[in-house]
Tab-separated table of C-alpha atoms in Angstrom:
chain	number	residue	atom	x	y	z
A	228	MET	CA	59.578	161.177	155.003
A	229	PRO	CA	61.841	163.883	156.510
A	230	TYR	CA	64.726	165.128	154.502
A	231	THR	CA	68.387	163.011	155.881
A	232	GLY	CA	70.329	163.559	153.112
A	233	ASP	CA	71.108	159.503	152.935
A	234	VAL	CA	71.154	158.717	149.113
A	235	SER	CA	72.572	155.587	146.864
A	236	ARG	CA	73.457	154.949	143.496
A	237	GLY	CA	70.318	154.004	141.711
A	238	ALA	CA	68.049	155.107	144.776
A	239	ALA	CA	64.775	157.640	144.660
A	240	ALA	CA	66.032	160.974	145.129
A	241	ASP	CA	65.794	162.677	148.634
A	242	VAL	CA	63.539	165.831	148.834
A	243	ARG	CA	63.442	168.504	151.403
A	244	GLU	CA	60.510	171.016	150.613
A	245	LEU	CA	61.413	174.447	151.304
A	246	ASP	CA	59.061	177.749	151.975
A	247	ASP	CA	60.443	179.122	148.180
A	248	LEU	CA	62.474	175.854	146.928
A	249	VAL	CA	62.724	171.900	146.449
A	250	ILE	CA	65.970	170.696	146.991
A	251	SER	CA	66.205	166.980	145.153
A	252	LYS	CA	69.433	164.784	145.889
A	253	VAL	CA	70.347	161.940	144.230
A	254	SER	CA	73.598	160.254	143.649
A	255	VAL	CA	74.628	159.036	139.957
A	256	GLY	CA	78.132	157.480	138.682
A	257	PRO	CA	80.589	155.282	140.043
A	258	HIS	CA	82.401	157.774	142.324
A	259	ASP	CA	78.717	157.897	144.166
A	260	ASN	CA	78.484	162.042	143.013
A	261	ASN	CA	75.968	164.234	144.632
A	262	ALA	CA	73.639	165.929	141.794
A	263	TYR	CA	71.199	168.532	143.213
A	264	LEU	CA	68.380	169.949	141.469
A	265	LEU	CA	66.493	172.569	142.783
A	266	ARG	CA	63.327	174.043	141.489
A	267	CYS	CA	61.593	176.931	142.251
A	268	ARG	CA	58.124	176.816	143.603
A	269	ALA	CA	56.998	180.216	142.459
A	270	THR	CA	58.233	179.557	138.740
A	271	GLY	CA	59.143	176.287	138.357
A	272	GLU	CA	62.281	176.555	136.671
A	273	GLN	CA	64.739	174.478	137.979
A	274	LEU	CA	68.422	174.470	138.068
A	275	LEU	CA	70.540	171.534	138.110
A	276	ILE	CA	74.223	171.364	140.453
A	277	ASP	CA	76.638	168.957	138.952
A	278	ALA	CA	75.544	166.732	135.880
A	279	ALA	CA	77.799	163.948	137.105
A	280	ASN	CA	76.899	161.554	135.496
A	281	ASP	CA	73.719	158.860	134.539
A	282	ALA	CA	72.240	161.630	131.892
A	283	ASP	CA	68.967	159.094	132.019
A	284	THR	CA	69.045	160.046	135.280
A	285	LEU	CA	69.044	163.167	135.653
A	286	LEU	CA	67.116	163.911	133.041
A	287	ALA	CA	64.040	162.179	134.530
A	288	LEU	CA	64.827	163.910	137.725
A	289	ALA	CA	64.052	166.922	135.819
A	290	GLY	CA	61.312	165.826	133.713
A	291	ASP	CA	58.417	167.653	132.021
A	292	ALA	CA	59.573	170.659	133.196
A	293	GLY	CA	62.916	170.575	131.943
A	294	LEU	CA	66.071	172.746	133.282
A	295	ALA	CA	66.898	176.151	132.910
A	296	THR	CA	70.357	176.330	134.253
A	297	VAL	CA	73.004	173.209	134.638
A	298	VAL	CA	76.135	174.944	137.342
A	299	THR	CA	79.301	172.838	137.503
A	300	THR	CA	81.508	173.413	140.684
A	301	HIS	CA	84.686	172.254	139.517
A	302	ARG	CA	86.154	170.266	136.274
A	303	HIS	CA	87.509	167.268	138.213
A	304	GLY	CA	85.607	164.623	135.260
A	305	ASP	CA	84.048	163.295	138.104
A	306	HIS	CA	81.201	166.411	138.214
A	307	TRP	CA	80.540	166.901	134.887
A	308	GLN	CA	80.392	163.076	132.645
A	309	ALA	CA	76.606	163.749	131.761
A	310	LEU	CA	76.979	167.771	131.125
A	311	ALA	CA	77.154	167.706	127.690
A	312	GLU	CA	74.357	165.536	127.397
A	313	VAL	CA	71.903	167.094	129.530
A	314	VAL	CA	72.403	170.424	128.475
A	315	ALA	CA	71.914	168.973	124.873
A	316	ALA	CA	68.401	167.397	125.649
A	317	THR	CA	67.612	170.701	128.121
A	318	GLY	CA	69.234	173.501	126.386
A	319	ALA	CA	69.894	174.344	129.867
A	320	THR	CA	72.822	177.727	130.322
A	321	PRO	CA	76.019	175.695	131.319
A	322	ILE	CA	77.680	178.052	134.033
A	323	ALA	CA	81.461	177.487	136.080
A	324	HIS	CA	84.003	179.798	137.563
A	325	PRO	CA	86.497	180.610	134.845
A	326	ASP	CA	89.726	179.416	136.424
A	327	ASP	CA	87.956	175.572	135.508
A	328	ALA	CA	85.600	176.167	132.584
A	329	ASP	CA	88.222	175.652	129.804
A	330	GLU	CA	88.518	171.850	131.614
A	331	LEU	CA	84.590	171.481	130.867
A	332	PRO	CA	82.869	169.183	127.536
A	333	VAL	CA	80.330	172.594	127.020
A	334	LYS	CA	81.051	176.044	126.562
A	335	ALA	CA	79.792	177.761	129.902
A	336	ARG	CA	79.332	181.147	131.267
A	337	THR	CA	81.556	182.193	134.032
A	338	VAL	CA	80.592	183.349	137.399
A	339	ALA	CA	82.767	185.160	139.851
A	340	GLU	CA	82.884	185.555	143.514
A	341	GLY	CA	80.026	187.437	144.480
A	342	GLN	CA	77.648	187.219	141.633
A	343	THR	CA	74.450	185.527	141.818
A	344	VAL	CA	72.423	182.397	139.930
A	345	ARG	CA	69.211	182.743	139.955
A	346	VAL	CA	66.755	179.507	139.809
A	347	GLY	CA	63.690	181.315	139.263
A	348	GLN	CA	62.852	184.160	142.455
A	349	ALA	CA	65.399	182.192	144.307
A	350	GLU	CA	69.077	183.852	144.666
A	351	LEU	CA	72.495	181.505	145.348
A	352	GLU	CA	75.490	184.087	145.910
A	353	VAL	CA	78.497	182.758	144.431
A	354	ILE	CA	81.786	181.349	146.685
A	355	HIS	CA	84.864	180.846	145.180
A	356	LEU	CA	87.295	178.329	146.912
A	357	VAL	CA	90.394	177.841	145.600
A	358	GLY	CA	92.419	174.677	146.554
A	359	HIS	CA	91.174	171.694	145.442
A	360	THR	CA	91.129	172.812	142.097
A	361	PRO	CA	91.560	177.314	140.335
A	362	GLY	CA	88.018	177.693	140.355
A	363	SER	CA	85.828	175.494	142.567
A	364	ILE	CA	82.714	177.033	143.753
A	365	ALA	CA	80.024	176.731	146.404
A	366	LEU	CA	76.480	178.419	146.777
A	367	LEU	CA	74.877	179.830	149.366
A	368	TYR	CA	71.177	179.966	149.430
A	369	ARG	CA	69.873	182.492	151.881
A	370	ASP	CA	66.283	181.091	152.965
A	371	PRO	CA	64.250	184.055	154.030
A	372	HIS	CA	62.225	181.218	156.136
A	373	GLY	CA	64.984	179.381	157.624
A	374	HIS	CA	68.584	178.524	157.907
A	375	PRO	CA	71.093	179.195	155.078
A	376	HIS	CA	71.948	176.167	152.428
A	377	LEU	CA	75.447	175.776	151.173
A	378	PHE	CA	76.263	173.501	148.308
A	379	THR	CA	79.890	172.876	148.651
A	380	GLY	CA	81.240	170.763	145.833
A	381	ASP	CA	84.435	168.624	146.996
A	382	SER	CA	85.665	172.260	148.640
A	383	LEU	CA	83.910	170.916	152.221
A	384	PHE	CA	82.399	167.658	153.810
A	385	PRO	CA	81.811	166.334	157.167
A	386	GLY	CA	85.237	165.770	158.612
A	387	GLY	CA	87.390	168.434	156.686
A	388	VAL	CA	87.966	170.247	153.407
A	389	GLY	CA	88.289	168.571	149.823
A	390	ASN	CA	91.199	166.787	149.005
A	391	THR	CA	94.834	168.601	147.479
A	392	TRP	CA	97.009	165.713	147.040
A	393	GLY	CA	99.698	167.076	149.771
A	394	ASP	CA	99.947	170.584	148.015
A	395	PRO	CA	100.797	172.932	151.783
A	396	GLN	CA	99.969	175.864	149.232
A	397	ALA	CA	96.472	174.055	147.385
A	398	PHE	CA	95.649	173.022	151.486
A	399	ALA	CA	96.662	176.220	153.463
A	400	SER	CA	94.845	178.255	150.436
A	401	LEU	CA	91.249	175.737	150.998
A	402	LEU	CA	91.323	176.079	154.622
A	403	HIS	CA	91.927	179.942	154.447
A	404	ASP	CA	89.108	180.287	151.959
A	405	VAL	CA	86.216	177.838	154.324
A	406	GLU	CA	87.334	179.468	157.315
A	407	THR	CA	86.687	183.170	156.201
A	408	LYS	CA	84.197	182.958	153.634
A	409	LEU	CA	81.974	180.364	155.199
A	410	PHE	CA	82.682	179.510	158.856
A	411	ASP	CA	83.306	183.679	160.479
A	412	ARG	CA	80.235	184.365	157.897
A	413	LEU	CA	77.619	181.915	158.522
A	414	PRO	CA	75.686	180.947	161.393
A	415	ASP	CA	76.335	177.147	162.782
A	416	ASP	CA	72.725	176.225	161.485
A	417	THR	CA	73.429	176.485	157.411
A	418	TRP	CA	73.534	173.096	156.489
A	419	PHE	CA	75.724	172.334	153.400
A	420	TYR	CA	75.557	169.818	150.396
A	421	PRO	CA	78.925	168.392	149.689
A	422	GLY	CA	79.775	167.000	146.363
A	423	HIS	CA	79.711	163.050	147.587
A	424	GLY	CA	78.343	161.183	150.517
A	425	LYS	CA	76.083	162.567	153.690
A	426	ASP	CA	75.422	166.578	154.301
A	427	GLY	CA	76.585	168.093	157.225
A	428	THR	CA	75.759	171.263	159.027
A	429	LEU	CA	78.447	174.336	160.025
A	430	GLY	CA	78.165	174.070	163.585
A	431	ARG	CA	78.540	169.997	164.008
A	432	GLU	CA	82.153	170.717	162.032
A	433	ARG	CA	83.455	174.372	163.441
A	434	PRO	CA	85.275	172.629	166.462
A	435	SER	CA	86.986	170.339	164.012
A	436	LEU	CA	88.761	173.448	162.386
A	437	PRO	CA	91.988	173.302	164.357
A	438	GLU	CA	92.558	169.792	164.122
A	439	TRP	CA	92.262	170.126	159.991
A	440	ARG	CA	95.128	173.393	160.110
A	441	THR	CA	97.016	171.059	162.888
A	442	ARG	CA	96.603	167.927	160.456
A	443	GLY	CA	97.465	169.143	157.755
A	444	TRP	CA	94.784	167.890	155.249
C-alpha cells in the first residue's frame, strides 16, 4: 500500500520506504500523538521520534532491532509518556533541546540548532523553533534520492503553526522561525510529519502564511 500518513490508535503503522531510510508512523495515546520510527537500511540502526505513549506499541514497532536513540521534539507531557519505559527497555540514548530537556522524565543528551542526529548512515539536522515551547525542535532529513522529509513535532501542522495559547510574543516567534528556518530554506515538495494528525507539504501550506500572520494563530 502507498504511504498516506493517515493513522489511528491501535491500527498498523503506515510505512514509507525511502532508498536509504524506512519511516514508520503510528498513533499512540489518548491525544492521538504521532510517533515515528526511522530505520537506516544500510545498518539497521533505528531512531524513534517522540515516545509519546503506549510503550508496548512502540517497543513492538522497534522489534528485535531495538533502538539506538529516542528524540523528544518538545517538553509537553503527551509527547513523552512512554519515554522512560522505552529507554529502560532498549538502552536508547534520549535526546532533546536543552531548553526543554529538564522537563523530561529521563536525563537526555542535548542538541542545538544546526547540529545533527544520526540514525545509521543517515543524518537529521536539528532545527530550533521557539514558540510552542522554548525548546521545540524539528528534524530534517535531506534525502539524497528525493525530496526533504521534515519532522515538526507540534510546531507546524497542515493549516497552521502550533498552539501558542494567545501569547502574541510566542506566536510571532514561532511564525518567524517557521517562515525563516523552514519555508524560506526548503522547497515546496518538502514533506512534513507533525506531532498529531495527517502529514503535509510546505508547498501546500506556503500560500496560507499571510493568513496565519493576520489571524494570529
